[in-house]
Amino acid sequence: MKTIVLLFVFAIAIATSHGFDLDHGIDNNMDSPKLRSFSRNHYDYDITCSSWRLGVEANNIIRFKTIPAKCKDYIRNYLLGDQSRADIKAVLSEAYSYAKSLDIIKAGNYTWVFDIDETLLSNVEYYADRGFGTIPHNATAFNKWIEKGKLPALPHSLKLYNKLLALDIKIAIITERPETQRKITVKNLRNVGYLKYDKIIFKDTTKGIYKGKTTLVYKSVERKKLEKEGFRIIGNIGDQWSDILGTSRAVRSFKLPNPLFYVA
Amino acid sequence: MKTIVLLFVFAIAIATSHGFDLDHGIDNNMDSPKLRSFSRNHYDYDITCSSWRLGVEANNIIRFKTIPAKCKDYIRNYLLGDQSRADIKAVLSEAYSYAKSLDIIKAGNYTWVFDIDETLLSNVEYYADRGFGTIPHNATAFNKWIEKGKLPALPHSLKLYNKLLALDIKIAIITERPETQRKITVKNLRNVGYLKYDKIIFKDTTKGIYKGKTTLVYKSVERKKLEKEGFRIIGNIGDQWSDILGTSRAVRSFKLPNPLFYVA
């Protein structure tokens, strides 16, 4: 009897060591306290703006607070020019090709997760007025802008969103925005064409369970909850690696370009 | 008694579901049988070669067997021109900045994992003679080329390798190459300057445990073994996402550009 109980405790210990809590089981490459102190804006090596952008998109360059000052014009030209639109279109077309290739059944609870800022909606206008990522983040100014509820849709994201709905795929939206911005967010989404979704999840800062936790942890936990509710996450799109890495990942995830800022 | 045994079985079931075996616990986005059938060369949407390359580097475009035929000249110019060199240099400089920022102690068993092909050594000469990725992989021809043992080092990789050794970081090499290529590989590495490493791991195809398994699974299992032996994997560099994603990841991983081919 004692042996069995001990074995049981041991089995639970194994289960827990691989299990899920807020700190462990997450990609250790993005949630290490060691790395949190690695934030910086200065590079002790020469880097072209093109290599810098590629480095950001491939998750090699992380934890920057502002983009390199010399890259302001480069990033402006990228974002306002054809290349950015072509890059976004390629990612979302690839996502749709993948979605189409699946055998979707209506009762299957197949679900696609979307991020909001720089994914469903665009803040490029905001950043255009503030040096295209060369000026440190200002939460007050940013929230004021969000509260206007005037963000445009990313046209290709809206297209994909509608096509996924037509394939009988459910939509879940998980955003870093706080509960206090729920009303204006839902209104903004509706005004630009995002009318239907099964879930919209805001970061509940009042309960404090995400205090000091990264977006990577927050979104992993919320995806886990969705899974427990029966949603089968077949796709996920965000503009940050922290939107799509972590645990309870989608079968396939897609990273939209974002050379403006970094969220851990 | 029966209840306890049942509870025990249940606990084991939980443990296994989060545990580590060859098939589970790995990024499901890269090892799903569903996705294995998703290999293709044709895109049912317009894509520029620049967006295609970014898509590959950001892990959005996967499982391609050849590069788009129209991109042959674009990829040639990229690989033989300044941009590729600048991109590689940026990744490896970032890796070194990170390594330098750590408090390395000699007894700490801090370890950096390197891949070989397109990471420590370059096969660009081989692919230049074979359409820069536009011709499907030919194992016989490729092995014949490898057996010559004449691959050059990627200059920036060799530089980083030496700098990591100078920081008292251990080196572990994990390659997809089979055991039968051990001798020529070690010789080739030595001839171009890679003289010292603590581990070099080849894919043991004779035991067959990796039969039908992806590189992602193989490398995850081998990293786990290294961890069990006491190596603390602080860094990992490869040219494929399957070199660096999966389980037992490094604290930070770096993805070198590779627009030539895809390994799952």
Short mmCIF file of C-alpha atoms in Angstrom, two decimals, chain A residues 1 4-5 7-8 11-12 14-15 18-20 27-30 32 34-35 38 40 43-48 50-51 53-54 57-62 78 83 86-87 89-91 93-94 97-98 100-103 224 241 245 249-255 257, chain B residues 1 4-5 7-8 11-12 14-15 18-20 27-30 32 34-35 38 40 43-48 50-51 53-54 57-62 78 83 86-87 89-91 93-94 97-98 100-103 224 241 245 249-255 257:
data_model
loop_
_atom_site.label_atom_id
_atom_site.label_comp_id
_atom_site.label_asym_id
_atom_site.label_seq_id
_atom_site.Cartn_x
_atom_site.Cartn_y
_atom_site.Cartn_z
CA MET A 1 0.00 0.00 0.00
CA ILE A 4 1.67 2.26 -4.28
CA VAL A 5 1.11 5.63 -2.64
CA LEU A 7 4.62 5.38 -6.72
CA PHE A 8 1.55 7.56 -7.08
CA ALA A 11 4.00 9.68 -10.92
CA ILE A 12 2.40 12.97 -9.95
CA ILE A 14 6.75 13.41 -13.08
CA ALA A 15 3.45 14.74 -14.33
CA HIS A 18 6.40 18.23 -17.39
CA GLY A 19 3.17 19.97 -16.58
CA PHE A 20 1.97 23.44 -16.96
CA ASP A 27 10.08 28.22 -24.19
CA ASN A 28 12.94 28.95 -21.91
CA ASN A 29 14.55 30.98 -24.64
CA MET A 30 12.05 33.75 -24.18
CA SER A 32 14.44 33.64 -18.69
CA LYS A 34 18.65 36.32 -17.29
CA LEU A 35 17.38 37.49 -20.64
CA PHE A 38 19.29 41.81 -21.96
CA ARG A 40 19.16 47.16 -25.23
CA TYR A 43 24.56 47.10 -31.11
CA ASP A 44 28.25 46.61 -30.59
CA TYR A 45 28.58 45.47 -34.16
CA ASP A 46 27.81 46.92 -37.58
CA ILE A 47 24.40 45.97 -38.83
CA THR A 48 22.58 47.03 -41.98
CA SER A 50 17.95 45.06 -43.91
CA SER A 51 19.86 42.51 -41.79
CA ARG A 53 14.83 43.59 -39.99
CA LEU A 54 15.53 39.98 -41.02
CA GLU A 57 11.61 38.52 -38.10
CA ALA A 58 13.64 35.35 -37.51
CA ASN A 59 13.64 35.89 -33.73
CA ASN A 60 17.41 36.38 -33.66
CA ILE A 61 17.26 39.99 -32.50
CA ILE A 62 15.10 40.31 -29.41
CA TYR A 78 9.40 49.52 -45.80
CA GLN A 83 7.45 45.39 -49.75
CA ALA A 86 3.75 41.97 -50.28
CA ASP A 87 5.30 40.36 -47.18
CA LYS A 89 0.07 39.14 -48.25
CA ALA A 90 2.50 36.23 -48.58
CA VAL A 91 2.10 35.21 -44.92
CA SER A 93 -1.93 33.61 -48.37
CA GLU A 94 0.23 30.83 -46.97
CA SER A 97 -3.48 27.66 -48.33
CA TYR A 98 -2.84 25.69 -45.17
CA LYS A 100 -7.89 25.11 -47.13
CA SER A 101 -5.78 21.92 -47.11
CA LEU A 102 -7.40 20.68 -43.88
CA ASP A 103 -10.55 18.58 -43.72
CA LYS A 224 -4.43 26.11 -22.74
CA TRP A 241 6.95 35.60 -31.62
CA LEU A 245 5.57 30.38 -29.36
CA ARG A 249 0.74 26.02 -29.73
CA ALA A 250 -1.37 25.94 -32.82
CA VAL A 251 -0.79 23.15 -35.33
CA ARG A 252 0.65 25.89 -37.51
CA SER A 253 1.54 29.42 -36.52
CA PHE A 254 2.24 32.44 -38.66
CA LYS A 255 4.40 35.46 -37.87
CA PRO A 257 6.18 41.23 -40.07
CA MET B 1 -6.81 -0.28 -3.36
CA ILE B 4 -5.39 4.01 -5.80
CA VAL B 5 -4.24 1.83 -8.69
CA LEU B 7 -5.42 7.01 -9.66
CA PHE B 8 -1.89 5.82 -10.28
CA ALA B 11 -1.32 10.02 -12.93
CA ILE B 12 0.93 8.06 -15.29
CA ILE B 14 -0.98 12.67 -17.26
CA ALA B 15 2.76 12.23 -16.92
CA HIS B 18 3.18 15.91 -20.92
CA GLY B 19 6.20 13.68 -20.98
CA PHE B 20 8.89 13.08 -23.45
CA ASP B 27 6.29 21.44 -31.27
CA ASN B 28 3.16 20.08 -32.78
CA ASN B 29 3.38 22.69 -35.49
CA MET B 30 6.26 20.89 -37.13
CA SER B 32 2.10 16.55 -37.40
CA LYS B 34 -1.28 16.02 -41.29
CA LEU B 35 1.41 18.49 -42.18
CA PHE B 38 1.59 19.43 -47.02
CA ARG B 40 4.56 21.29 -52.19
CA TYR B 43 1.97 28.43 -54.63
CA ASP B 44 -1.62 29.20 -55.46
CA TYR B 45 -0.95 32.86 -54.84
CA ASP B 46 1.43 35.48 -56.20
CA ILE B 47 4.58 35.78 -54.18
CA THR B 48 7.67 37.89 -54.75
CA SER B 50 11.83 38.67 -51.42
CA SER B 51 8.58 37.83 -49.57
CA ARG B 53 12.67 34.36 -48.58
CA LEU B 54 11.31 36.29 -45.57
CA GLU B 57 13.25 32.68 -42.54
CA ALA B 58 10.24 33.44 -40.29
CA ASN B 59 9.03 29.79 -40.46
CA ASN B 60 5.86 30.80 -42.29
CA ILE B 61 6.70 28.92 -45.50
CA ILE B 62 7.56 25.32 -44.73
CA TYR B 78 21.42 36.81 -52.60
CA GLN B 83 23.27 40.75 -48.41
CA ALA B 86 25.65 40.80 -43.94
CA ASP B 87 22.67 38.74 -42.74
CA LYS B 89 27.25 38.35 -39.81
CA ALA B 90 24.34 40.04 -38.01
CA VAL B 91 23.04 36.73 -36.61
CA SER B 93 27.34 39.00 -33.97
CA GLU B 94 24.07 38.96 -32.04
CA SER B 97 26.83 39.73 -27.87
CA TYR B 98 24.50 37.41 -26.01
CA LYS B 100 29.46 37.78 -23.80
CA SER B 101 26.63 39.09 -21.62
CA LEU B 102 26.47 35.86 -19.59
CA ASP B 103 28.52 35.16 -16.49
CA LYS B 224 17.82 16.02 -23.88
CA TRP B 241 14.06 25.82 -37.59
CA LEU B 245 12.80 24.39 -32.05
CA ARG B 249 15.82 24.13 -26.27
CA ALA B 250 18.78 26.36 -25.69
CA VAL B 251 18.31 29.46 -23.54
CA ARG B 252 18.70 31.37 -26.80
CA SER B 253 18.66 29.97 -30.32
CA PHE B 254 19.78 31.55 -33.55
CA LYS B 255 18.53 30.85 -37.06
CA PRO B 257 19.56 32.24 -43.25
#
